[in-house]
Amino acid sequence: MQEWFAKIAQMFEAAFITKDRWKLYLDGLGVTLQVAVFAAIIGMIIGTVLAFMKLSVKRNGKKTILAVIANIYIDVIRGTPSVLQLMIMWFIIFSNAKNGVAVAVLSFGVNSGAYVAEIVRAGILAVDKGQMEAGRSLGLSKAQTMVYVVIPQAVKNVLPPIGNEFIVLLKETAIVGYVSLTDLTRAANQIASRTYNAFMPLIGAAVIYFAVIKALTMLLEKLEGRLRKSDKR
């Protein structure tokens, strides 16, 4: 048993301490968070626009051209792997680009936007239709009622699943190594190739991912708790 612990300590030292390799994990985590955060912002913008496009209808109840475009966008993005979208962005659309972070952010933002669109759309539809009628009866226009009455209520429905979408997005960024970015996962792989031992670097990366995602999950649970309390008032 003592030999086993000594071996584990030796692997830990080689994977984290020797040549300050812990800095590679830290830098990789920084790239992971940078891509995830900015992609989430882009995804929120795209998703919100798509949601309203998808909800747009003509007076006769038929879908508008904007709704059709939104449906096609969502179907295509959700129907293809995110790694394939990333490779298309890097090797085809932005083949001359030198900034891999920007390409990854855009790719994941476009991907996330399709999922956020459905979340926002569902959140708006979850608001009772009577709220729109109540706003109109008070003399507000349809747009004013949407902005001041419906959307504030929809935000409560949207925030928890948006938080979950960010967590999923954070884990999906592990594929950015395809565009030569050294994120947390690729940093672990590089250290594994230098130490000729994959166990400790990969387990270490997994623990870091778990710690970050667990912290985000706890924050999300607190947010949901506060939203439930506000609904009871």
mmCIF file of C-alpha atoms in Angstrom:
data_model
loop_
_atom_site.group_PDB
_atom_site.id
_atom_site.type_symbol
_atom_site.label_atom_id
_atom_site.label_comp_id
_atom_site.label_asym_id
_atom_site.label_seq_id
_atom_site.Cartn_x
_atom_site.Cartn_y
_atom_site.Cartn_z
ATOM 1 C CA MET A 1 0.000 0.000 0.000
ATOM 2 C CA GLN A 2 2.845 2.355 0.855
ATOM 3 C CA GLU A 3 4.405 1.725 -2.551
ATOM 4 C CA TRP A 4 1.075 2.494 -4.221
ATOM 5 C CA PHE A 5 0.798 5.853 -2.456
ATOM 6 C CA ALA A 6 4.393 6.634 -3.330
ATOM 7 C CA LYS A 7 3.670 5.879 -6.983
ATOM 8 C CA ILE A 8 0.581 8.116 -6.942
ATOM 9 C CA ALA A 9 2.592 10.919 -5.336
ATOM 10 C CA GLN A 10 5.272 10.511 -7.992
ATOM 11 C CA MET A 11 2.700 10.683 -10.804
ATOM 12 C CA PHE A 12 1.084 13.737 -9.199
ATOM 13 C CA GLU A 13 4.432 15.497 -8.963
ATOM 14 C CA ALA A 14 5.240 14.707 -12.592
ATOM 15 C CA ALA A 15 1.811 15.860 -13.809
ATOM 16 C CA PHE A 16 1.460 19.041 -11.735
ATOM 17 C CA ILE A 17 4.636 20.112 -9.951
ATOM 18 C CA THR A 18 7.520 19.343 -12.293
ATOM 19 C CA LYS A 19 8.372 22.302 -14.536
ATOM 20 C CA ASP A 20 5.368 24.160 -13.084
ATOM 21 C CA ARG A 21 2.984 22.099 -15.208
ATOM 22 C CA TRP A 22 0.066 23.239 -13.077
ATOM 23 C CA LYS A 23 0.278 26.498 -15.016
ATOM 24 C CA LEU A 24 -0.654 24.630 -18.204
ATOM 25 C CA TYR A 25 -3.876 23.454 -16.540
ATOM 26 C CA LEU A 26 -4.560 26.986 -15.348
ATOM 27 C CA ASP A 27 -3.970 28.473 -18.790
ATOM 28 C CA GLY A 28 -6.107 25.748 -20.361
ATOM 29 C CA LEU A 29 -8.918 26.443 -17.916
ATOM 30 C CA GLY A 30 -8.693 30.125 -18.822
ATOM 31 C CA VAL A 31 -9.167 29.310 -22.509
ATOM 32 C CA THR A 32 -12.088 26.993 -21.676
ATOM 33 C CA LEU A 33 -13.858 29.655 -19.616
ATOM 34 C CA GLN A 34 -13.117 32.389 -22.161
ATOM 35 C CA VAL A 35 -14.655 30.403 -25.014
ATOM 36 C CA ALA A 36 -17.651 29.289 -22.923
ATOM 37 C CA VAL A 37 -18.507 32.735 -21.528
ATOM 38 C CA PHE A 38 -18.276 34.666 -24.794
ATOM 39 C CA ALA A 39 -20.013 31.881 -26.721
ATOM 40 C CA ALA A 40 -22.836 31.968 -24.153
ATOM 41 C CA ILE A 41 -23.250 35.720 -24.681
ATOM 42 C CA ILE A 42 -23.411 35.284 -28.456
ATOM 43 C CA GLY A 43 -25.760 32.351 -28.011
ATOM 44 C CA MET A 44 -28.090 34.430 -25.848
ATOM 45 C CA ILE A 45 -28.257 37.189 -28.457
ATOM 46 C CA ILE A 46 -28.798 34.816 -31.370
ATOM 47 C CA GLY A 47 -31.228 32.655 -29.412
ATOM 48 C CA THR A 48 -33.391 35.575 -28.293
ATOM 49 C CA VAL A 49 -33.628 36.924 -31.856
ATOM 50 C CA LEU A 50 -34.458 33.470 -33.207
ATOM 51 C CA ALA A 51 -37.116 32.935 -30.537
ATOM 52 C CA PHE A 52 -39.000 36.076 -31.546
ATOM 53 C CA MET A 53 -38.552 35.197 -35.212
ATOM 54 C CA LYS A 54 -40.044 31.757 -34.571
ATOM 55 C CA LEU A 55 -42.966 33.241 -32.643
ATOM 56 C CA SER A 56 -43.809 35.695 -35.416
ATOM 57 C CA VAL A 57 -47.030 34.889 -37.288
ATOM 58 C CA LYS A 58 -49.154 36.629 -39.891
ATOM 59 C CA ARG A 59 -52.632 37.916 -39.113
ATOM 60 C CA ASN A 60 -54.130 34.784 -40.657
ATOM 61 C CA GLY A 61 -52.090 32.643 -38.256
ATOM 62 C CA LYS A 62 -49.555 31.390 -40.805
ATOM 63 C CA LYS A 63 -45.822 31.475 -40.145
ATOM 64 C CA THR A 64 -43.833 34.406 -41.466
ATOM 65 C CA ILE A 65 -40.667 34.132 -43.571
ATOM 66 C CA LEU A 66 -38.701 34.975 -40.435
ATOM 67 C CA ALA A 67 -40.278 32.047 -38.589
ATOM 68 C CA VAL A 68 -39.396 29.701 -41.448
ATOM 69 C CA ILE A 69 -35.782 30.928 -41.462
ATOM 70 C CA ALA A 70 -35.550 30.449 -37.687
ATOM 71 C CA ASN A 71 -36.923 26.913 -37.958
ATOM 72 C CA ILE A 72 -34.400 25.995 -40.658
ATOM 73 C CA TYR A 73 -31.518 27.466 -38.627
ATOM 74 C CA ILE A 74 -32.525 25.583 -35.485
ATOM 75 C CA ASP A 75 -33.073 22.300 -37.328
ATOM 76 C CA VAL A 76 -29.709 22.455 -39.110
ATOM 77 C CA ILE A 77 -27.688 23.445 -36.046
ATOM 78 C CA ARG A 78 -29.362 20.968 -33.707
ATOM 79 C CA GLY A 79 -29.184 18.243 -36.336
ATOM 80 C CA THR A 80 -25.391 18.334 -36.821
ATOM 81 C CA PRO A 81 -22.564 17.602 -34.343
ATOM 82 C CA SER A 82 -20.942 20.601 -32.692
ATOM 83 C CA VAL A 83 -17.469 19.237 -33.484
ATOM 84 C CA LEU A 84 -18.375 19.160 -37.182
ATOM 85 C CA GLN A 85 -19.637 22.749 -37.011
ATOM 86 C CA LEU A 86 -16.380 23.789 -35.354
ATOM 87 C CA MET A 87 -14.325 22.107 -38.076
ATOM 88 C CA ILE A 88 -16.421 23.729 -40.834
ATOM 89 C CA MET A 89 -15.865 27.125 -39.217
ATOM 90 C CA TRP A 90 -12.113 26.606 -38.893
ATOM 91 C CA PHE A 91 -11.209 24.719 -42.071
ATOM 92 C CA ILE A 92 -13.768 26.172 -44.518
ATOM 93 C CA ILE A 93 -15.488 29.417 -43.517
ATOM 94 C CA PHE A 94 -12.534 30.983 -41.663
ATOM 95 C CA SER A 95 -9.731 28.978 -43.240
ATOM 96 C CA ASN A 96 -7.412 32.002 -43.191
ATOM 97 C CA ALA A 97 -8.175 32.985 -39.623
ATOM 98 C CA LYS A 98 -5.313 33.078 -37.134
ATOM 99 C CA ASN A 99 -7.346 33.574 -33.960
ATOM 100 C CA GLY A 100 -8.648 30.163 -32.935
ATOM 101 C CA VAL A 101 -10.385 31.561 -29.865
ATOM 102 C CA ALA A 102 -12.564 33.879 -31.952
ATOM 103 C CA VAL A 103 -13.500 31.065 -34.329
ATOM 104 C CA ALA A 104 -14.340 28.733 -31.436
ATOM 105 C CA VAL A 105 -16.398 31.422 -29.692
ATOM 106 C CA LEU A 106 -18.375 32.098 -32.863
ATOM 107 C CA SER A 107 -18.889 28.405 -33.590
ATOM 108 C CA PHE A 108 -20.135 27.568 -30.110
ATOM 109 C CA GLY A 109 -22.187 30.769 -30.004
ATOM 110 C CA VAL A 110 -23.964 29.801 -33.226
ATOM 111 C CA ASN A 111 -24.537 26.311 -31.848
ATOM 112 C CA SER A 112 -25.782 27.508 -28.469
ATOM 113 C CA GLY A 113 -28.111 30.032 -30.108
ATOM 114 C CA ALA A 114 -30.254 27.219 -31.549
ATOM 115 C CA TYR A 115 -30.808 25.706 -28.105
ATOM 116 C CA VAL A 116 -31.280 29.044 -26.366
ATOM 117 C CA ALA A 117 -33.937 29.935 -28.969
ATOM 118 C CA GLU A 118 -36.075 26.991 -27.897
ATOM 119 C CA ILE A 119 -35.547 27.812 -24.228
ATOM 120 C CA VAL A 120 -36.588 31.461 -24.692
ATOM 121 C CA ARG A 121 -39.546 30.503 -26.896
ATOM 122 C CA ALA A 122 -40.769 27.979 -24.329
ATOM 123 C CA GLY A 123 -40.317 30.523 -21.529
ATOM 124 C CA ILE A 124 -42.450 33.095 -23.347
ATOM 125 C CA LEU A 125 -45.150 30.571 -24.223
ATOM 126 C CA ALA A 126 -45.247 29.446 -20.578
ATOM 127 C CA VAL A 127 -46.563 32.875 -19.550
ATOM 128 C CA ASP A 128 -50.346 32.804 -19.315
ATOM 129 C CA LYS A 129 -52.039 34.281 -22.383
ATOM 130 C CA GLY A 130 -54.228 36.304 -20.037
ATOM 131 C CA GLN A 131 -51.195 38.460 -19.240
ATOM 132 C CA MET A 132 -51.116 39.724 -22.819
ATOM 133 C CA GLU A 133 -54.857 40.382 -22.750
ATOM 134 C CA ALA A 134 -54.541 42.182 -19.412
ATOM 135 C CA GLY A 135 -51.814 44.423 -20.750
ATOM 136 C CA ARG A 136 -53.787 45.268 -23.861
ATOM 137 C CA SER A 137 -56.865 46.040 -21.766
ATOM 138 C CA LEU A 138 -54.779 48.593 -19.842
ATOM 139 C CA GLY A 139 -54.065 50.449 -23.063
ATOM 140 C CA LEU A 140 -50.608 49.055 -23.762
ATOM 141 C CA SER A 141 -49.638 48.134 -27.296
ATOM 142 C CA LYS A 142 -48.697 44.566 -28.146
ATOM 143 C CA ALA A 143 -44.989 45.459 -28.120
ATOM 144 C CA GLN A 144 -45.287 47.324 -24.814
ATOM 145 C CA THR A 145 -47.171 44.444 -23.227
ATOM 146 C CA MET A 146 -44.472 42.033 -24.398
ATOM 147 C CA VAL A 147 -41.665 44.212 -23.011
ATOM 148 C CA TYR A 148 -43.214 45.283 -19.702
ATOM 149 C CA VAL A 149 -45.497 42.360 -18.834
ATOM 150 C CA VAL A 150 -44.658 39.112 -20.640
ATOM 151 C CA ILE A 151 -40.853 39.189 -20.884
ATOM 152 C CA PRO A 152 -40.214 39.954 -17.160
ATOM 153 C CA GLN A 153 -42.297 36.902 -16.271
ATOM 154 C CA ALA A 154 -40.656 34.793 -18.975
ATOM 155 C CA VAL A 155 -37.207 35.589 -17.575
ATOM 156 C CA LYS A 156 -38.006 33.547 -14.455
ATOM 157 C CA ASN A 157 -38.880 30.578 -16.637
ATOM 158 C CA VAL A 158 -35.805 30.999 -18.807
ATOM 159 C CA LEU A 159 -32.970 31.567 -16.314
ATOM 160 C CA PRO A 160 -32.659 28.014 -14.847
ATOM 161 C CA PRO A 161 -32.498 26.192 -18.213
ATOM 162 C CA ILE A 162 -30.152 28.890 -19.545
ATOM 163 C CA GLY A 163 -27.843 28.092 -16.640
ATOM 164 C CA ASN A 164 -27.967 24.414 -17.545
ATOM 165 C CA GLU A 165 -27.222 25.282 -21.172
ATOM 166 C CA PHE A 166 -24.096 27.164 -20.052
ATOM 167 C CA ILE A 167 -22.924 24.113 -18.101
ATOM 168 C CA VAL A 168 -23.406 21.919 -21.167
ATOM 169 C CA LEU A 169 -21.602 24.500 -23.291
ATOM 170 C CA LEU A 170 -18.678 24.568 -20.863
ATOM 171 C CA LYS A 171 -18.224 20.809 -21.230
ATOM 172 C CA GLU A 172 -18.623 20.898 -25.008
ATOM 173 C CA THR A 173 -15.667 23.267 -25.337
ATOM 174 C CA ALA A 174 -13.431 20.264 -24.664
ATOM 175 C CA ILE A 175 -13.329 19.762 -28.457
ATOM 176 C CA VAL A 176 -11.589 23.081 -29.227
ATOM 177 C CA GLY A 177 -8.345 21.171 -29.620
ATOM 178 C CA TYR A 178 -9.542 20.522 -33.181
ATOM 179 C CA VAL A 179 -8.735 24.171 -33.969
ATOM 180 C CA SER A 180 -5.349 24.057 -32.247
ATOM 181 C CA LEU A 181 -6.491 25.700 -29.027
ATOM 182 C CA THR A 182 -4.873 24.543 -25.796
ATOM 183 C CA ASP A 183 -7.867 24.306 -23.495
ATOM 184 C CA LEU A 184 -7.998 22.276 -20.299
ATOM 185 C CA THR A 185 -8.500 18.947 -22.068
ATOM 186 C CA ARG A 186 -5.701 19.493 -24.577
ATOM 187 C CA ALA A 187 -3.381 20.712 -21.828
ATOM 188 C CA ALA A 188 -3.977 17.431 -19.998
ATOM 189 C CA ASN A 189 -3.244 15.484 -23.188
ATOM 190 C CA GLN A 190 -0.017 17.407 -23.762
ATOM 191 C CA ILE A 191 1.162 16.711 -20.220
ATOM 192 C CA ALA A 192 0.228 13.036 -20.619
ATOM 193 C CA SER A 193 2.414 12.826 -23.731
ATOM 194 C CA ARG A 194 5.340 14.407 -21.874
ATOM 195 C CA THR A 195 5.059 12.234 -18.762
ATOM 196 C CA TYR A 196 4.159 9.046 -20.690
ATOM 197 C CA ASN A 197 1.367 8.546 -18.193
ATOM 198 C CA ALA A 198 -2.233 9.551 -18.978
ATOM 199 C CA PHE A 199 -3.778 8.647 -15.617
ATOM 200 C CA MET A 200 -2.940 11.660 -13.480
ATOM 201 C CA PRO A 201 -3.217 14.418 -16.141
ATOM 202 C CA LEU A 202 -6.638 13.222 -17.343
ATOM 203 C CA ILE A 203 -7.970 12.573 -13.848
ATOM 204 C CA GLY A 204 -6.667 15.989 -12.801
ATOM 205 C CA ALA A 205 -8.476 17.667 -15.707
ATOM 206 C CA ALA A 206 -11.650 15.758 -14.843
ATOM 207 C CA VAL A 207 -11.456 16.946 -11.229
ATOM 208 C CA ILE A 208 -11.011 20.563 -12.355
ATOM 209 C CA TYR A 209 -13.994 20.308 -14.707
ATOM 210 C CA PHE A 210 -16.065 18.750 -11.937
ATOM 211 C CA ALA A 211 -15.123 21.459 -9.416
ATOM 212 C CA VAL A 212 -16.001 24.296 -11.812
ATOM 213 C CA ILE A 213 -19.285 22.709 -12.913
ATOM 214 C CA LYS A 214 -20.227 21.823 -9.323
ATOM 215 C CA ALA A 215 -19.705 25.452 -8.306
ATOM 216 C CA LEU A 216 -21.874 26.623 -11.205
ATOM 217 C CA THR A 217 -24.539 24.054 -10.294
ATOM 218 C CA MET A 218 -24.647 25.287 -6.700
ATOM 219 C CA LEU A 219 -25.016 28.891 -7.875
ATOM 220 C CA LEU A 220 -27.797 27.809 -10.217
ATOM 221 C CA GLU A 221 -29.606 26.010 -7.389
ATOM 222 C CA LYS A 222 -29.427 29.142 -5.224
ATOM 223 C CA LEU A 223 -30.814 31.198 -8.098
ATOM 224 C CA GLU A 224 -33.692 28.772 -8.575
ATOM 225 C CA GLY A 225 -34.394 28.891 -4.848
ATOM 226 C CA ARG A 226 -34.625 32.675 -4.891
ATOM 227 C CA LEU A 227 -36.909 32.575 -7.924
ATOM 228 C CA ARG A 228 -39.226 30.132 -6.159
ATOM 229 C CA LYS A 229 -39.330 32.371 -3.085
ATOM 230 C CA SER A 230 -40.209 35.396 -5.197
ATOM 231 C CA ASP A 231 -43.059 33.433 -6.827
ATOM 232 C CA LYS A 232 -44.553 32.663 -3.401
ATOM 233 C CA ARG A 233 -44.772 36.342 -2.410
#
